XYZ file of C-alpha atoms in Angstrom:
698
model
C 0.007 -0.026 0.019
C 2.631 2.504 1.058
C 6.323 2.946 0.306
C 6.930 3.380 3.982
C 6.119 -0.324 4.539
C 8.822 -1.584 2.301
C 11.771 0.290 3.801
C 14.040 -1.564 6.220
C 14.038 -0.027 9.591
C 17.312 1.438 10.860
C 17.814 2.458 14.491
C 20.619 4.629 15.838
C 23.241 3.161 18.142
C 22.607 6.030 20.553
C 20.373 4.424 23.046
C 20.934 6.683 25.987
C 18.562 4.970 28.467
C 19.082 1.309 27.310
C 20.722 0.051 30.437
C 18.057 -2.541 31.263
C 18.347 -6.241 30.484
C 15.475 -6.878 28.151
C 17.015 -4.592 25.560
C 19.436 -7.470 24.620
C 17.028 -9.519 22.653
C 15.931 -6.558 20.632
C 19.473 -5.563 19.743
C 20.431 -9.162 18.871
C 17.326 -9.946 16.841
C 16.111 -6.727 15.232
C 18.837 -3.984 15.065
C 20.046 -3.505 11.523
C 22.980 -1.152 11.325
C 23.674 -1.013 7.588
C 25.142 2.410 8.024
C 27.540 4.005 10.491
C 26.191 6.944 12.555
C 28.119 9.201 10.144
C 25.386 8.484 7.570
C 23.060 10.551 9.815
C 25.223 13.662 9.080
C 23.812 13.555 5.526
C 20.406 14.665 4.197
C 19.772 11.212 2.929
C 20.558 9.647 6.252
C 18.229 11.958 8.220
C 15.382 11.345 5.810
C 15.951 7.584 6.051
C 15.949 7.757 9.734
C 12.772 9.787 9.615
C 11.101 7.047 7.654
C 12.285 4.467 10.176
C 10.214 6.254 12.861
C 7.136 4.466 11.548
C 8.717 1.209 12.431
C 8.936 2.156 16.126
C 5.098 2.226 16.530
C 4.755 -1.316 15.192
C 6.285 -2.570 18.377
C 2.995 -1.846 20.139
C 1.285 -4.708 18.392
C 3.943 -7.348 18.215
C 3.270 -9.333 21.354
C 1.291 -9.790 24.613
C 1.996 -6.292 25.782
C -0.446 -5.037 23.076
C -3.425 -5.830 25.401
C -1.589 -6.292 28.783
C -0.824 -2.666 29.338
C -3.722 -1.141 27.497
C -6.861 -3.320 28.111
C -6.382 -5.583 31.000
C -7.498 -4.538 34.492
C -10.259 -2.171 33.222
C -13.984 -2.251 33.093
C -14.018 -3.567 29.452
C -11.907 -6.700 29.525
C -10.827 -9.313 31.909
C -8.701 -12.488 31.480
C -10.082 -15.757 30.275
C -8.627 -19.067 31.099
C -5.303 -18.211 29.579
C -3.225 -16.576 32.399
C -0.261 -15.246 30.400
C -0.720 -11.670 31.604
C -3.107 -12.350 34.449
C -1.304 -10.095 36.847
C -1.976 -6.994 34.742
C -5.723 -7.786 35.128
C -5.795 -8.911 38.773
C -3.247 -6.424 40.050
C -1.677 -9.025 42.304
C 1.916 -8.878 43.669
C 3.365 -10.326 40.451
C 2.633 -6.924 38.821
C 5.826 -5.232 40.164
C 9.059 -3.561 39.142
C 10.809 -6.915 38.485
C 8.243 -8.271 36.161
C 6.908 -11.760 36.362
C 8.430 -15.109 35.247
C 7.481 -18.658 35.780
C 9.856 -18.625 38.731
C 7.910 -15.870 40.315
C 4.490 -17.231 39.591
C 3.741 -16.193 35.979
C 1.897 -18.834 33.828
C 4.607 -18.794 31.208
C 7.595 -16.825 29.898
C 5.385 -14.524 27.748
C 4.233 -12.308 30.646
C 4.716 -8.682 29.848
C 7.455 -6.853 31.739
C 6.875 -3.312 32.930
C 10.205 -2.541 31.234
C 8.814 -3.441 27.758
C 7.208 -0.087 26.972
C 9.986 1.861 28.744
C 12.720 0.319 26.647
C 11.075 0.558 23.235
C 9.790 4.156 23.614
C 13.226 5.329 24.412
C 14.684 3.664 21.358
C 12.277 5.831 19.217
C 13.004 8.924 21.288
C 16.798 8.426 20.543
C 16.148 8.381 16.860
C 13.937 11.470 17.129
C 16.463 13.330 19.071
C 19.001 12.659 16.410
C 16.776 14.075 13.758
C 15.925 17.121 15.789
C 19.486 17.913 16.410
C 20.850 17.225 12.959
C 18.185 18.103 10.469
C 18.668 21.890 10.769
C 22.377 21.454 10.184
C 22.502 18.995 7.276
C 19.233 19.550 5.276
C 19.155 22.705 3.189
C 15.805 22.099 1.554
C 13.239 23.714 3.761
C 10.353 21.385 2.925
C 12.377 18.279 3.434
C 13.868 19.612 6.654
C 10.371 20.527 8.019
C 9.012 17.200 7.088
C 11.806 15.398 8.982
C 11.360 17.667 12.009
C 7.585 17.309 12.033
C 7.876 13.510 12.144
C 10.624 13.547 14.791
C 8.681 15.923 17.024
C 5.551 13.897 16.572
C 7.163 10.478 17.415
C 9.071 11.959 20.403
C 5.802 13.485 21.659
C 3.942 10.328 21.055
C 6.432 8.146 22.832
C 6.656 10.515 25.813
C 2.795 10.517 25.863
C 2.767 6.814 26.243
C 5.564 6.847 28.896
C 3.949 9.525 30.904
C 0.440 8.100 30.643
C 1.736 4.756 31.998
C 4.451 5.665 34.462
C 3.877 9.337 35.436
C 7.077 11.331 35.557
C 9.881 9.817 33.488
C 13.353 10.770 32.288
C 13.263 13.569 29.663
C 16.075 13.014 27.265
C 15.729 15.569 24.508
C 19.259 15.575 23.031
C 21.265 12.794 21.535
C 23.153 10.904 24.197
C 26.608 9.761 23.242
C 27.560 6.400 24.617
C 25.865 4.897 27.627
C 24.560 7.396 30.139
C 23.732 6.062 33.607
C 22.915 9.104 35.669
C 19.559 10.732 35.118
C 16.961 12.831 36.946
C 13.335 11.922 36.899
C 11.183 14.701 35.612
C 7.898 15.531 37.274
C 4.601 14.605 35.576
C 3.996 18.299 35.071
C 7.335 18.692 33.190
C 6.669 15.620 31.197
C 3.317 16.856 29.922
C 4.831 20.219 29.039
C 7.381 18.321 26.909
C 4.778 16.179 25.253
C 2.548 19.116 24.437
C 5.547 21.195 23.211
C 6.570 18.385 20.873
C 3.001 17.941 19.498
C 2.716 21.708 19.030
C 5.919 21.707 17.014
C 4.702 18.815 14.939
C 1.318 20.485 14.405
C 3.104 23.683 13.087
C 5.492 21.908 10.921
C 3.282 19.316 9.107
C 1.995 20.572 5.679
C -1.712 20.097 6.318
C -3.021 16.796 4.963
C -0.071 15.947 2.834
C 0.544 12.195 2.879
C 4.298 12.296 2.591
C 4.926 8.572 2.697
C 1.595 7.156 1.380
C -2.013 7.706 2.364
C -3.444 5.554 5.105
C -0.450 5.486 7.395
C 1.508 8.770 7.100
C 1.218 11.187 9.964
C -0.262 14.578 8.996
C -1.189 17.848 10.624
C -4.550 16.218 11.702
C -2.733 13.407 13.355
C -0.592 15.895 15.345
C -3.761 17.925 16.167
C -5.514 14.781 17.541
C -2.669 13.886 19.835
C -2.071 17.483 20.893
C -5.709 17.586 22.016
C -5.267 14.279 23.863
C -2.176 15.540 25.699
C -3.844 18.849 26.641
C -6.899 16.960 27.807
C -4.589 14.530 29.793
C -2.851 17.450 31.582
C -6.246 18.965 32.540
C -7.774 15.680 33.782
C -8.252 14.323 37.240
C -5.043 12.374 37.573
C -3.201 15.756 37.602
C -5.568 17.737 39.823
C -2.923 18.278 42.495
C -1.063 20.654 40.173
C -2.958 21.427 36.958
C -5.492 24.132 37.981
C -3.563 26.978 36.166
C -3.636 25.017 32.902
C -7.227 23.712 32.614
C -9.151 26.375 30.923
C -6.430 27.312 28.399
C -5.587 23.697 27.722
C -9.225 22.697 27.034
C -9.823 25.642 24.670
C -6.596 24.813 22.795
C -7.620 21.118 22.669
C -11.017 22.146 21.124
C -9.173 24.158 18.412
C -6.934 21.268 17.643
C -9.802 18.837 17.409
C -11.716 21.301 15.209
C -8.780 21.423 12.829
C -8.626 17.573 12.540
C -12.357 17.355 12.032
C -12.447 20.073 9.443
C -9.384 18.769 7.597
C -10.489 15.066 7.389
C -14.265 15.622 6.910
C -17.002 13.178 7.859
C -16.697 9.816 9.469
C -16.767 6.682 7.464
C -20.332 6.037 6.437
C -20.696 2.502 7.924
C -19.085 1.326 11.140
C -18.409 -1.942 9.426
C -16.077 -0.186 7.009
C -13.587 0.489 9.798
C -12.981 -3.155 10.737
C -15.480 -5.767 9.557
C -15.065 -5.024 5.832
C -11.320 -5.671 5.700
C -10.813 -7.724 2.561
C -7.102 -8.342 2.430
C -3.659 -6.833 2.224
C -3.772 -3.072 1.661
C -7.531 -3.171 1.724
C -9.555 -0.013 1.064
C -10.553 -0.118 4.684
C -7.062 1.067 5.430
C -7.433 4.169 3.271
C -10.319 5.856 5.012
C -9.961 9.568 5.850
C -11.278 8.826 9.354
C -7.982 7.023 10.129
C -5.545 9.508 11.624
C -2.762 7.094 12.601
C -2.089 3.452 11.994
C 0.722 0.988 12.499
C 1.426 -0.225 8.932
C 1.607 -3.845 7.943
C 1.374 -5.696 4.559
C 2.855 -8.849 3.017
C 6.385 -7.411 2.875
C 9.076 -8.958 4.982
C 9.813 -5.695 6.735
C 6.586 -5.858 8.505
C 6.900 -9.432 9.786
C 8.997 -11.184 12.341
C 9.755 -10.309 15.991
C 7.397 -7.377 16.043
C 4.926 -8.395 13.278
C 1.191 -7.883 13.876
C 0.064 -10.530 16.354
C -3.171 -8.807 17.508
C -5.441 -11.390 15.843
C -4.588 -13.743 18.644
C -6.104 -11.980 21.564
C -9.928 -11.473 21.257
C -11.489 -14.789 20.255
C -12.756 -17.359 22.742
C -11.099 -20.703 22.880
C -13.580 -22.083 20.329
C -11.574 -25.058 19.160
C -11.385 -26.331 22.705
C -14.764 -25.825 24.243
C -16.537 -26.793 21.101
C -15.102 -30.244 21.253
C -13.476 -29.865 17.843
C -16.690 -29.001 16.036
C -15.164 -25.652 15.136
C -11.417 -26.129 14.256
C -9.194 -23.130 14.182
C -7.076 -22.214 11.265
C -6.317 -19.435 8.667
C -9.873 -19.791 7.416
C -11.096 -18.072 10.580
C -9.618 -14.546 10.972
C -8.619 -14.829 14.618
C -6.799 -17.372 16.722
C -8.456 -18.688 19.922
C -5.932 -17.522 22.416
C -8.706 -16.254 24.760
C -6.673 -13.427 26.194
C -9.352 -10.740 26.320
C -12.699 -11.668 27.691
C -15.359 -8.907 27.547
C -16.929 -8.086 30.880
C -20.594 -7.930 31.602
C -20.313 -4.179 31.272
C -18.949 -4.461 27.725
C -22.188 -6.156 26.569
C -24.558 -4.192 28.811
C -23.254 -0.761 27.761
C -24.830 -1.126 24.318
C -28.470 -0.538 23.217
C -28.872 -4.118 22.039
C -31.685 -3.161 19.687
C -30.609 0.171 18.101
C -26.875 0.274 18.220
C -25.390 -1.439 15.129
C -21.862 -1.168 16.503
C -22.656 -4.067 18.870
C -23.625 -6.430 16.044
C -20.842 -5.282 13.725
C -18.267 -5.871 16.494
C -19.107 -9.071 18.421
C -18.804 -12.430 16.721
C -21.708 -14.507 17.869
C -21.895 -17.421 15.367
C -19.356 -19.943 14.243
C -20.201 -22.610 11.723
C -19.448 -26.247 12.351
C -16.471 -27.157 10.152
C -15.628 -30.546 11.598
C -18.659 -32.658 12.344
C -17.958 -36.098 13.912
C -19.181 -39.301 12.478
C -21.895 -39.785 15.057
C -25.310 -38.789 13.581
C -26.325 -35.876 15.844
C -28.415 -33.997 13.395
C -25.733 -31.316 12.613
C -24.050 -30.991 9.222
C -21.007 -28.952 8.271
C -22.047 -25.387 7.727
C -24.690 -25.469 10.369
C -24.272 -23.260 13.424
C -21.683 -24.908 15.653
C -21.436 -22.164 18.219
C -24.233 -19.680 18.937
C -23.985 -16.858 21.561
C -27.117 -15.118 22.485
C -26.403 -11.578 23.796
C -29.659 -10.874 25.588
C -30.383 -8.281 28.209
C -30.940 -8.563 31.988
C -34.726 -8.084 31.674
C -35.175 -10.887 29.110
C -36.764 -14.060 30.454
C -37.083 -15.943 27.155
C -34.355 -18.394 27.892
C -34.784 -18.905 31.621
C -35.530 -22.713 31.364
C -33.166 -23.565 28.495
C -30.035 -25.663 28.840
C -26.985 -23.927 27.444
C -23.396 -24.986 27.476
C -20.222 -26.079 25.749
C -20.071 -29.462 23.999
C -19.601 -32.389 26.352
C -17.925 -35.313 24.671
C -18.489 -38.538 26.529
C -19.994 -41.965 25.421
C -23.521 -41.043 26.021
C -23.227 -37.419 24.687
C -24.767 -36.189 27.865
C -23.636 -34.454 31.064
C -23.294 -36.015 34.415
C -26.966 -35.305 35.235
C -28.075 -37.212 31.999
C -29.062 -34.017 30.083
C -27.984 -32.702 26.800
C -26.304 -29.339 27.805
C -26.479 -27.932 24.334
C -29.335 -25.649 23.171
C -32.033 -26.211 20.580
C -32.325 -23.300 18.189
C -35.708 -21.694 18.086
C -34.937 -20.543 14.603
C -31.952 -19.939 12.305
C -30.873 -16.573 10.878
C -29.690 -16.298 7.284
C -27.678 -13.452 5.785
C -29.856 -13.147 2.702
C -33.293 -12.895 4.372
C -32.381 -11.084 7.547
C -35.044 -13.135 9.280
C -35.460 -16.416 11.059
C -36.073 -19.573 9.122
C -38.614 -22.214 10.103
C -35.947 -24.641 11.149
C -37.027 -24.514 14.798
C -35.449 -27.089 17.137
C -32.148 -27.275 15.274
C -29.491 -28.637 17.673
C -26.464 -26.479 18.284
C -23.437 -28.265 19.924
C -22.294 -25.088 21.757
C -24.473 -22.286 23.001
C -24.368 -19.426 25.357
C -26.754 -16.820 26.756
C -25.847 -13.829 28.834
C -28.834 -13.706 31.284
C -31.212 -16.171 32.745
C -33.709 -15.186 35.474
C -32.161 -11.743 35.536
C -28.746 -13.146 36.460
C -25.504 -12.837 34.425
C -24.797 -16.514 33.741
C -22.486 -16.362 30.750
C -19.232 -17.159 32.567
C -20.711 -20.451 33.850
C -20.956 -22.329 30.601
C -17.329 -23.282 30.369
C -15.078 -22.813 33.383
C -11.652 -24.317 33.627
C -11.463 -22.635 36.130
C -12.033 -19.267 34.338
C -14.519 -18.937 31.437
C -13.069 -19.496 27.967
C -16.511 -19.262 26.209
C -17.516 -15.748 25.317
C -18.380 -13.476 22.366
C -15.105 -11.844 21.220
C -14.621 -8.844 18.988
C -13.536 -8.809 15.385
C -11.467 -5.662 15.000
C -8.179 -7.510 14.380
C -9.413 -10.567 12.365
C -7.194 -11.361 9.381
C -7.953 -14.118 6.906
C -4.942 -13.195 4.802
C -2.427 -15.091 7.160
C -0.329 -17.703 5.353
C 0.178 -19.764 8.464
C -2.094 -20.490 11.372
C 0.190 -18.537 13.726
C 1.660 -16.298 11.009
C 1.827 -12.574 11.150
C -1.201 -10.573 10.280
C -1.083 -8.302 7.235
C -3.674 -5.652 8.264
C -2.875 -2.284 9.625
C -3.632 -1.507 13.299
C -5.616 1.717 13.705
C -4.169 3.882 16.451
C -6.264 7.038 16.115
C -9.368 7.917 14.217
C -11.745 10.902 13.872
C -14.603 9.401 15.884
C -12.325 9.629 18.943
C -11.477 13.187 18.029
C -15.159 14.049 18.330
C -15.295 12.380 21.763
C -12.218 14.209 22.910
C -13.770 17.521 21.940
C -17.015 16.477 23.587
C -15.142 15.851 26.840
C -13.378 19.178 26.623
C -16.783 20.839 26.311
C -18.052 18.910 29.320
C -15.157 20.151 31.345
C -16.028 23.691 30.327
C -19.724 23.175 31.180
C -20.785 23.453 27.547
C -23.064 20.439 27.555
C -24.996 21.386 24.403
C -21.786 21.457 22.313
C -20.732 18.166 23.888
C -24.119 16.529 23.001
C -23.726 17.703 19.366
C -20.358 16.039 19.008
C -21.580 12.850 20.720
C -24.539 12.717 18.401
C -22.318 12.812 15.355
C -20.636 9.664 16.555
C -23.977 7.983 17.499
C -25.641 8.927 14.232
C -23.075 6.629 12.427
C -23.845 3.895 14.928
C -27.564 3.720 14.021
C -28.995 1.077 11.766
C -29.503 2.542 8.309
C -32.834 2.124 6.490
C -32.748 -1.116 4.509
C -29.842 -2.582 6.504
C -29.979 -6.369 7.357
C -29.571 -6.507 11.120
C -28.720 -10.164 11.233
C -25.831 -9.940 8.776
C -22.310 -10.101 10.090
C -18.829 -9.979 8.469
C -15.281 -9.648 9.695
C -11.697 -9.827 8.326
C -12.012 -13.531 7.826
C -13.272 -12.702 4.351
C -9.766 -11.842 3.310
C -9.318 -15.649 3.047
C -11.247 -15.493 -0.214
C -8.060 -13.871 -1.792
C -5.662 -16.129 0.096
C -3.495 -18.604 -1.856
C -4.378 -21.177 0.836
C -8.054 -21.020 -0.098
C -8.140 -24.438 -1.763
C -9.352 -27.910 -0.968
C -10.356 -28.692 2.546
C -9.313 -25.196 3.767
C -11.791 -23.608 1.348
C -14.453 -25.810 2.649
C -13.613 -24.944 6.262
C -13.795 -21.226 5.350
C -17.281 -21.677 3.885
C -18.553 -23.824 6.684
C -16.992 -21.639 9.481
C -18.046 -18.172 8.393
C -21.834 -18.069 8.069
C -22.140 -14.267 7.894
C -24.828 -14.160 10.524
C -25.239 -12.869 14.080
C -27.770 -13.531 16.765
C -29.526 -10.118 16.627
C -33.011 -11.581 16.630
C -32.326 -14.402 18.984
C -30.862 -11.922 21.424
C -33.791 -9.525 21.003
C -36.606 -12.065 20.750
C -39.426 -9.453 21.090
C -38.183 -7.498 17.986
C -39.875 -8.324 14.694
C -37.732 -8.665 11.583
C -37.148 -5.087 10.363
C -35.001 -3.083 7.931
C -36.044 0.224 9.365
C -33.610 2.827 10.538
C -32.946 3.095 14.299
C -32.485 6.118 16.479
C -29.688 6.748 19.019
C -29.874 10.496 19.109
C -29.531 12.181 22.481
C -32.182 14.853 23.076
C -30.918 15.935 26.543
C -27.457 15.768 28.196
C -26.467 14.856 30.726
C -29.978 14.414 32.129
C -32.383 11.642 30.940
C -29.701 9.441 29.508
C -30.423 6.087 27.690
C -31.535 3.267 29.948
C -28.255 1.337 29.600
C -26.272 4.400 30.731
C -28.540 5.122 33.631
C -28.029 1.602 34.951
C -24.269 1.957 34.678
C -24.163 5.349 36.291
C -26.313 4.037 39.142
C -23.887 1.153 39.655
C -20.920 3.444 40.133
C -22.778 6.138 41.942
C -22.282 8.916 39.392
C -24.250 11.976 40.211
C -24.211 15.642 39.268
C -24.086 16.951 35.848
C -20.301 16.729 35.332
C -19.926 13.209 36.781
C -22.792 11.969 34.738
C -21.560 13.546 31.522
C -18.019 12.337 31.981
C -19.075 8.801 32.634
C -21.460 8.809 29.779
C -18.590 9.733 27.518
C -16.514 6.913 29.022
C -19.461 4.608 28.145
C -19.647 6.024 24.637
C -15.853 5.515 24.211
C -16.443 1.853 24.925
C -19.207 1.506 22.365
C -17.128 3.253 19.731
C -13.581 2.193 20.587
C -13.915 -1.148 22.335
C -10.579 -3.021 22.217
C -8.773 -0.110 20.517
C -5.684 -0.197 22.809
C -6.300 2.764 25.111
C -8.845 2.016 27.856
C -6.377 1.725 30.768
C -4.852 5.162 30.104
C -8.285 6.746 29.604
C -9.596 5.508 33.019
C -6.296 6.373 34.713
C -6.427 9.904 33.234
C -10.038 10.575 34.408
C -9.512 9.087 37.928
C -12.177 6.429 37.258
C -9.896 3.361 36.974
C -10.334 2.083 40.471
C -14.069 2.655 40.747
C -14.948 1.236 37.342
C -12.646 -1.740 37.619
C -13.964 -2.671 40.991
C -17.573 -2.278 39.795
C -17.221 -4.176 36.497
C -14.115 -6.463 36.528
C -14.584 -9.370 39.056
C -10.993 -10.444 38.490
C -9.424 -7.069 39.345
C -9.606 -7.928 43.004
C -6.264 -6.475 44.141
C -6.569 -3.092 42.438
C -5.457 -0.456 44.952
C -6.001 3.329 44.991
C -2.923 5.580 44.956
C -0.870 2.760 43.500
C -2.330 1.178 40.396
C -3.131 4.417 38.638
C 0.591 4.236 37.598
C 2.775 1.422 36.412
C 5.990 0.339 38.310
C 9.194 1.960 37.060
C 11.272 -1.037 35.793
C 13.637 -2.156 38.472
C 16.242 -3.177 35.800
C 16.477 0.530 34.887
C 16.808 1.785 38.420
C 19.408 -0.846 39.306
C 21.470 0.302 36.381
C 21.602 3.947 37.452
C 24.791 5.496 38.906
C 25.395 8.792 40.791
C 27.496 11.427 39.086
C 30.555 10.259 40.818
C 30.054 6.692 39.493
C 28.760 5.119 42.667
C 25.666 2.955 42.935
C 22.347 4.382 44.140
C 21.520 3.774 47.768
C 18.383 1.872 48.669
C 16.728 5.144 49.706
C 17.702 6.704 46.325
C 16.225 3.740 44.469
C 13.142 3.831 46.450
C 12.762 7.555 45.637
C 12.764 6.581 41.900
C 9.859 4.129 42.240
C 6.155 4.929 42.024
C 4.120 4.773 45.185
C 3.131 1.310 46.457
C 5.649 -0.784 44.451
């Protein structure tokens, strides 16, 4: 798709802060030093280094840290039966400065270290520092020089944003460090946000409007810088910084509104259909990656430069363990767009926050039906291509399924459970993608079935516990049917910022300025796109599995498994049994704000005790962010920023039992970094000095 994706990444051997142990693997496996550092005294070298900055952001999606530090331990996602990063969700004592290993109680060697983000962000910062220092000296052409500087300021600002959002005050290294430096001062959080905002302002001024320097769909532009400038200003003025930010708030919020307004005006309207953002991904360099709504993405394609150690692995993390609990009726493979690694299990809140009838985003995001692609020889009345897994996402007040037996497939000689009953559900009707209605095939047996509520009680986690539920409706935003191996790298870009969030950022700024009417207008723009359109088939479903149609592996038995697995249907009508089949448009428009909110929001606000106009408005926006941005790699920082992490995790994440106020709003500073520090005279830090470096509670 873009030339940027085909350029080998070069990183400077000026690491500055890389004194911690986990850097070694990266240097050994990934660092490619085709040129000496003298090359960066040339215009060509600086521009090549500028292009390499895009490679630094791919790190975020190459391994388990993608979800561990961004989604776990929040109101939206909890862990399933896989316990790789369990400590990031439960906040137990394994989440500490040393990191967790099998020797210290981790489930395996893949647990994310708190040093992971720290190390990688400083690699990118080192490259940006070199560009900022050298570009004015070695590049005469003003346009080229400004492009390089804009990219460097943006990447440095973004990396410091991520560091400060996670750790609080960090080391501010803004000049190239020669050799290995081991004595640093830790900046305050106030100083860090000033640096982040300064870098984004510089990038915003230097970018040439919406000029896609290195290829549309991935290149950072003025709108990208505007979006993140607004995020940084909003962060500085948010609750986590209330002990020192009072003098900034009004000015920051107004500047953030101006920045958002530029991005919105420059990029135009949102994509017309929510499915276009994720569900309609059809293969490498898909049109879905070219949408004007996308402000920033980590770029991947079939080129070797986007594979390997930090290739896109995000397709692994959101599906349930379907091949296991289904008893083999639904086998995993490249024909299904996601692997069944069951890392991120939606909480009850993540289902309940939606209007199940009128919000199309729910049914364009959750995968609720898998076709049986491996039917055993026993005659059980199911054929390949019949529903093999069906998940009914009903609401708490629905009593339709109170007396039904649901469950995962039980494989024993009598095909029954220990009480002599078939645990699997009989379908009351089957949905087809063409008719959008239920067929007359009532009583069809489904080997695996799930419902959210029976008798007003949330029962979904009970249907397959071993000991934690691995049977749930996952989300489809990372599905990739273009993979050429079951566990191969994905080829689709990962969206990191888009215009719908810009509207919600601006709406939150308006709320903080008590301009609730303006906030409602921005929220309604996002909700308007979320409505069902007239003529739309509400029972139709698609995801990135469809890219398999253009996959060279789409032959023989694999082709059959693709057809039988992906039935292009959801459980909309089974989940809303009182709704007649319809193709009418729906309505999600707010008519008052923040009073008289939708029923689903009022229930959530009551659960967390939100009262008063500001508290209600802020928490409504947090709910709307879930509906629009579920799984998009930023929930933890959003809740930490707004001072709602503790309350919302305690209310909606049953596994986050050890989350502690005044501790877990920040991550631990990596002990490996602290232990590597020296005083100016070359002596080791004392225990008291080391303790002063660490965040409270760790």
